[in-house]
mmCIF file of C-alpha atoms in Angstrom:
data_model
loop_
_atom_site.group_PDB
_atom_site.id
_atom_site.type_symbol
_atom_site.label_atom_id
_atom_site.label_comp_id
_atom_site.label_asym_id
_atom_site.label_seq_id
_atom_site.Cartn_x
_atom_site.Cartn_y
_atom_site.Cartn_z
ATOM 1 C CA LYS Z 183 0.000 0.000 0.000
ATOM 2 C CA ALA Z 184 1.260 3.469 -0.811
ATOM 3 C CA GLY Z 185 1.881 5.705 2.161
ATOM 4 C CA VAL Z 186 0.645 9.196 2.856
ATOM 5 C CA THR Z 187 1.764 11.606 0.160
ATOM 6 C CA GLN Z 188 2.116 15.358 0.458
ATOM 7 C CA THR Z 189 2.674 17.982 -2.195
ATOM 8 C CA PRO Z 190 4.616 20.071 -2.662
ATOM 9 C CA ARG Z 191 7.592 18.933 -0.599
ATOM 10 C CA TYR Z 192 9.177 22.375 -0.457
ATOM 11 C CA LEU Z 193 7.727 25.823 -0.811
ATOM 12 C CA ILE Z 194 9.050 29.357 -0.522
ATOM 13 C CA LYS Z 195 6.605 32.220 -0.082
ATOM 14 C CA THR Z 196 6.763 35.840 1.021
ATOM 15 C CA ARG Z 197 4.915 37.499 3.859
ATOM 16 C CA GLY Z 198 1.299 38.304 3.072
ATOM 17 C CA GLN Z 199 0.905 35.577 0.487
ATOM 18 C CA GLN Z 200 -1.301 32.561 0.902
ATOM 19 C CA VAL Z 201 -0.441 28.904 0.408
ATOM 20 C CA THR Z 202 -2.282 25.634 -0.156
ATOM 21 C CA LEU Z 203 -0.802 22.277 0.802
ATOM 22 C CA SER Z 204 -2.167 18.942 -0.313
ATOM 23 C CA CYS Z 205 -2.327 15.531 1.349
ATOM 24 C CA SER Z 206 -3.411 12.156 -0.001
ATOM 25 C CA PRO Z 207 -4.046 9.601 2.760
ATOM 26 C CA ILE Z 208 -3.308 5.896 2.704
ATOM 27 C CA SER Z 209 -5.921 4.115 0.613
ATOM 28 C CA GLY Z 210 -8.956 3.330 2.765
ATOM 29 C CA HIS Z 211 -8.048 5.798 5.507
ATOM 30 C CA ARG Z 212 -10.793 8.329 6.058
ATOM 31 C CA SER Z 213 -9.320 10.445 8.830
ATOM 32 C CA VAL Z 214 -6.725 13.087 7.970
ATOM 33 C CA SER Z 215 -4.926 15.244 10.515
ATOM 34 C CA TRP Z 216 -2.531 18.134 10.049
ATOM 35 C CA TYR Z 217 0.372 19.117 12.309
ATOM 36 C CA GLN Z 218 2.909 21.912 12.333
ATOM 37 C CA GLN Z 219 6.458 21.213 13.431
ATOM 38 C CA THR Z 220 8.789 24.023 14.453
ATOM 39 C CA PRO Z 221 12.056 23.840 16.402
ATOM 40 C CA GLY Z 222 10.625 25.808 19.290
ATOM 41 C CA GLN Z 223 7.138 24.333 19.629
ATOM 42 C CA GLY Z 224 7.602 20.778 18.424
ATOM 43 C CA LEU Z 225 4.674 19.024 16.766
ATOM 44 C CA GLN Z 226 1.448 20.959 17.184
ATOM 45 C CA PHE Z 227 -1.990 19.708 16.138
ATOM 46 C CA LEU Z 228 -3.778 21.893 13.593
ATOM 47 C CA PHE Z 229 -7.000 20.054 12.730
ATOM 48 C CA GLU Z 230 -8.526 16.699 11.875
ATOM 49 C CA TYR Z 231 -11.041 15.789 9.188
ATOM 50 C CA PHE Z 232 -13.248 12.766 8.790
ATOM 51 C CA SER Z 233 -15.822 12.284 6.047
ATOM 52 C CA GLU Z 234 -15.312 15.867 4.869
ATOM 53 C CA THR Z 235 -16.078 17.269 8.347
ATOM 54 C CA GLN Z 236 -13.665 18.956 10.691
ATOM 55 C CA ARG Z 237 -13.940 17.050 13.950
ATOM 56 C CA ASN Z 238 -11.199 18.647 15.999
ATOM 57 C CA LYS Z 239 -9.181 21.824 15.849
ATOM 58 C CA GLY Z 240 -6.013 22.963 17.563
ATOM 59 C CA ASN Z 241 -5.116 26.398 18.887
ATOM 60 C CA PHE Z 242 -4.170 28.129 15.680
ATOM 61 C CA PRO Z 243 -5.506 31.401 14.272
ATOM 62 C CA GLY Z 244 -8.234 31.465 11.655
ATOM 63 C CA ARG Z 245 -5.621 32.070 8.956
ATOM 64 C CA PHE Z 246 -5.118 28.308 9.059
ATOM 65 C CA SER Z 247 -7.942 26.391 7.432
ATOM 66 C CA GLY Z 248 -8.482 23.067 5.795
ATOM 67 C CA ARG Z 249 -10.902 20.891 3.980
ATOM 68 C CA GLN Z 250 -11.377 17.281 2.985
ATOM 69 C CA PHE Z 251 -12.789 15.967 -0.253
ATOM 70 C CA SER Z 252 -15.055 12.990 -0.845
ATOM 71 C CA ASN Z 253 -12.051 10.838 -1.789
ATOM 72 C CA SER Z 254 -10.496 11.659 1.641
ATOM 73 C CA ARG Z 255 -7.775 13.826 0.131
ATOM 74 C CA SER Z 256 -7.222 16.954 2.175
ATOM 75 C CA GLU Z 257 -5.864 20.430 1.707
ATOM 76 C CA MET Z 258 -4.791 23.028 4.196
ATOM 77 C CA ASN Z 259 -4.577 26.718 3.473
ATOM 78 C CA VAL Z 260 -2.672 29.443 5.238
ATOM 79 C CA SER Z 261 -3.607 32.987 4.347
ATOM 80 C CA THR Z 262 -1.652 36.172 4.975
ATOM 81 C CA LEU Z 263 1.559 34.316 5.687
ATOM 82 C CA GLU Z 264 3.800 35.461 8.526
ATOM 83 C CA LEU Z 265 7.488 34.738 9.089
ATOM 84 C CA GLY Z 266 6.525 32.534 12.029
ATOM 85 C CA ASP Z 267 4.555 30.218 9.735
ATOM 86 C CA SER Z 268 7.842 28.813 8.437
ATOM 87 C CA ALA Z 269 7.672 25.182 9.497
ATOM 88 C CA LEU Z 270 7.361 21.588 8.433
ATOM 89 C CA TYR Z 271 3.683 20.811 7.855
ATOM 90 C CA LEU Z 272 2.806 17.184 8.355
ATOM 91 C CA CYS Z 273 -0.265 15.291 7.336
ATOM 92 C CA ALA Z 274 -1.281 12.000 8.936
ATOM 93 C CA SER Z 275 -4.013 9.529 8.135
ATOM 94 C CA SER Z 276 -5.713 6.840 10.183
ATOM 95 C CA LEU Z 277 -8.379 4.212 9.825
ATOM 96 C CA PRO Z 278 -11.014 4.798 12.497
ATOM 97 C CA PRO Z 279 -11.608 3.476 15.036
ATOM 98 C CA GLN Z 280 -7.864 2.782 15.206
ATOM 99 C CA GLU Z 281 -5.952 5.656 16.665
ATOM 100 C CA THR Z 282 -2.591 5.052 15.070
ATOM 101 C CA GLN Z 283 -1.785 7.854 12.682
ATOM 102 C CA TYR Z 284 0.620 7.394 9.798
ATOM 103 C CA PHE Z 285 2.511 10.434 8.635
ATOM 104 C CA GLY Z 286 3.519 11.724 5.250
ATOM 105 C CA PRO Z 287 6.960 13.193 4.513
ATOM 106 C CA GLY Z 288 5.786 16.744 5.139
ATOM 107 C CA THR Z 289 5.890 20.038 3.268
ATOM 108 C CA ARG Z 290 8.698 22.382 4.257
ATOM 109 C CA LEU Z 291 7.382 25.952 4.052
ATOM 110 C CA LEU Z 292 9.736 28.913 4.207
ATOM 111 C CA VAL Z 293 8.235 32.381 4.512
ATOM 112 C CA LEU Z 294 10.560 35.242 3.605
ATOM 113 C CA ASP K 217 0.756 23.790 29.389
ATOM 114 C CA GLN K 218 2.756 20.836 28.160
ATOM 115 C CA GLN K 219 0.632 17.735 28.634
ATOM 116 C CA VAL K 220 3.248 15.316 27.289
ATOM 117 C CA LYS K 221 6.809 15.767 28.449
ATOM 118 C CA GLN K 222 10.044 14.184 27.347
ATOM 119 C CA ASN K 223 12.491 15.585 29.837
ATOM 120 C CA SER K 224 15.641 14.296 28.178
ATOM 121 C CA PRO K 225 16.420 16.220 24.979
ATOM 122 C CA SER K 226 19.139 13.733 24.101
ATOM 123 C CA LEU K 227 20.453 10.287 24.940
ATOM 124 C CA SER K 228 23.638 8.556 23.850
ATOM 125 C CA VAL K 229 24.167 4.781 24.107
ATOM 126 C CA GLN K 230 26.606 2.192 22.811
ATOM 127 C CA GLU K 231 25.623 -0.221 20.079
ATOM 128 C CA GLY K 232 24.243 -3.439 21.535
ATOM 129 C CA ARG K 233 23.184 -1.859 24.818
ATOM 130 C CA ILE K 234 19.677 -0.933 25.913
ATOM 131 C CA SER K 235 18.182 2.468 25.112
ATOM 132 C CA ILE K 236 15.484 3.709 27.473
ATOM 133 C CA LEU K 237 13.460 6.737 26.451
ATOM 134 C CA ASN K 238 11.051 8.239 28.944
ATOM 135 C CA CYS K 239 7.832 10.188 28.691
ATOM 136 C CA ASP K 240 5.503 11.701 31.293
ATOM 137 C CA TYR K 241 1.970 12.960 30.815
ATOM 138 C CA THR K 242 -0.376 15.041 32.915
ATOM 139 C CA ASN K 243 -3.786 14.560 31.291
ATOM 140 C CA SER K 244 -5.612 11.646 32.943
ATOM 141 C CA MET K 245 -7.967 11.459 29.939
ATOM 142 C CA PHE K 246 -5.180 10.104 27.739
ATOM 143 C CA ASP K 247 -5.796 6.432 27.054
ATOM 144 C CA TYR K 248 -3.671 5.612 24.033
ATOM 145 C CA PHE K 249 0.037 6.194 23.694
ATOM 146 C CA LEU K 250 2.380 5.954 20.747
ATOM 147 C CA TRP K 251 6.058 6.250 19.962
ATOM 148 C CA TYR K 252 7.295 7.660 16.683
ATOM 149 C CA LYS K 253 10.787 7.843 15.241
ATOM 150 C CA LYS K 254 11.779 10.771 13.072
ATOM 151 C CA TYR K 255 14.706 11.517 10.804
ATOM 152 C CA PRO K 256 15.418 15.099 9.703
ATOM 153 C CA ALA K 257 13.265 16.365 6.835
ATOM 154 C CA GLU K 258 11.015 13.286 7.006
ATOM 155 C CA GLY K 259 7.672 12.593 8.599
ATOM 156 C CA PRO K 260 7.473 10.622 11.864
ATOM 157 C CA THR K 261 7.419 6.850 11.483
ATOM 158 C CA PHE K 262 5.128 4.882 13.779
ATOM 159 C CA LEU K 263 7.007 2.454 16.016
ATOM 160 C CA ILE K 264 4.757 1.028 18.684
ATOM 161 C CA SER K 265 1.673 1.878 20.689
ATOM 162 C CA ILE K 266 -0.033 0.876 23.905
ATOM 163 C CA SER K 267 -3.558 1.181 25.184
ATOM 164 C CA SER K 268 -4.215 2.188 28.775
ATOM 165 C CA ILE K 269 -5.681 -1.248 29.496
ATOM 166 C CA LYS K 270 -2.211 -2.737 29.139
ATOM 167 C CA ASP K 271 1.049 -2.089 30.931
ATOM 168 C CA LYS K 272 3.409 -3.545 28.346
ATOM 169 C CA ASN K 273 3.573 -4.066 24.609
ATOM 170 C CA GLU K 274 6.402 -5.656 22.645
ATOM 171 C CA ASP K 275 7.318 -5.601 18.989
ATOM 172 C CA GLY K 276 10.682 -7.082 18.148
ATOM 173 C CA ARG K 277 13.427 -4.976 19.689
ATOM 174 C CA PHE K 278 10.944 -2.381 20.923
ATOM 175 C CA THR K 279 8.987 -2.589 24.169
ATOM 176 C CA VAL K 280 6.764 0.101 25.619
ATOM 177 C CA PHE K 281 5.885 0.144 29.307
ATOM 178 C CA LEU K 282 3.005 2.128 30.762
ATOM 179 C CA ASN K 283 2.664 3.075 34.435
ATOM 180 C CA LYS K 284 -0.733 4.723 34.698
ATOM 181 C CA SER K 285 -0.503 5.590 38.363
ATOM 182 C CA ALA K 286 2.720 7.499 37.717
ATOM 183 C CA LYS K 287 1.486 8.801 34.354
ATOM 184 C CA HIS K 288 4.732 7.580 32.863
ATOM 185 C CA LEU K 289 5.701 5.528 29.852
ATOM 186 C CA SER K 290 8.993 4.367 28.503
ATOM 187 C CA LEU K 291 10.352 2.876 25.302
ATOM 188 C CA HIS K 292 13.051 0.228 25.539
ATOM 189 C CA ILE K 293 15.164 -0.638 22.522
ATOM 190 C CA VAL K 294 17.219 -3.806 22.878
ATOM 191 C CA PRO K 295 19.764 -4.192 21.419
ATOM 192 C CA SER K 296 20.362 -0.675 20.155
ATOM 193 C CA GLN K 297 21.730 -0.300 16.637
ATOM 194 C CA PRO K 298 23.348 2.693 14.901
ATOM 195 C CA GLY K 299 20.346 2.859 12.550
ATOM 196 C CA ASP K 300 18.160 3.624 15.574
ATOM 197 C CA SER K 301 19.792 7.054 15.826
ATOM 198 C CA ALA K 302 16.932 9.519 15.343
ATOM 199 C CA VAL K 303 14.545 11.750 17.274
ATOM 200 C CA TYR K 304 11.913 9.775 19.189
ATOM 201 C CA PHE K 305 8.556 11.342 19.943
ATOM 202 C CA CYS K 306 6.084 10.201 22.527
ATOM 203 C CA ALA K 307 2.435 10.968 21.695
ATOM 204 C CA ALA K 308 -0.857 10.527 23.480
ATOM 205 C CA SER K 309 -4.535 10.704 22.640
ATOM 206 C CA GLY K 310 -7.791 10.454 24.531
ATOM 207 C CA TRP K 311 -11.307 11.768 24.683
ATOM 208 C CA SER K 312 -11.317 15.362 25.793
ATOM 209 C CA GLY K 313 -14.487 17.198 24.919
ATOM 210 C CA GLY K 314 -14.328 16.107 21.309
ATOM 211 C CA SER K 315 -12.911 13.385 19.174
ATOM 212 C CA ASN K 316 -9.884 11.448 20.274
ATOM 213 C CA TYR K 317 -8.211 11.696 16.907
ATOM 214 C CA LYS K 318 -5.763 14.281 18.047
ATOM 215 C CA LEU K 319 -2.244 13.415 19.061
ATOM 216 C CA THR K 320 -0.442 15.481 21.666
ATOM 217 C CA PHE K 321 3.300 15.154 21.228
ATOM 218 C CA GLY K 322 6.268 15.528 23.500
ATOM 219 C CA LYS K 323 9.189 17.631 22.275
ATOM 220 C CA GLY K 324 11.248 14.583 21.390
ATOM 221 C CA THR K 325 14.482 12.913 22.485
ATOM 222 C CA LEU K 326 17.465 12.676 20.166
ATOM 223 C CA LEU K 327 18.904 9.174 20.443
ATOM 224 C CA THR K 328 22.452 8.596 19.265
ATOM 225 C CA VAL K 329 23.693 5.022 19.097
ATOM 226 C CA ASN K 330 27.470 4.894 18.866
ATOM 227 C CA PRO K 331 29.164 2.012 17.027
#
């Protein structure tokens, strides 16, 4: 089975721009979660989607949003980028009711 | 408020010896715990998990121990190999006013296994 895939792998943007990241879960997995990893804060939960519905959300500003499509693929969007948004963004999928999440390779975002 | 803590930022062991990575948690609602291994510029790789109804789970060289009364878990790697050198993250999930599909991570421990 193919693992979780994320595109693009690397991205450079400037402050004020917006960005969209994409995640394709493992085949059959219907839950997709997003995390932000920074050196200072570690891995922080952004949000989780299941059957196109956001079920859980972390403590991030409204500039961070996401959605899930009927084929379970997910996108996250960050608007009005700030320097502090530079991070590795990780997507993970799971097969409910199992709680083990499997991660993709991440998208490295650099905001200049 | 850090609900999952890995108090040792780094650990160095000799090849063939045991590596013990520790993790403490504060939220009594956590009922499922996982360990992930991460290399730089890659996503975390799932290693092993344990449910709160158990106190031990083994998978090959990896064993996770859970002490619920102390809110403490540990990962034992025996024998340690140079390829085990990576950052290890402890994560926890549990019902907390919503779904349980949210992992709370510790800050990680960098394990270095010396040949």
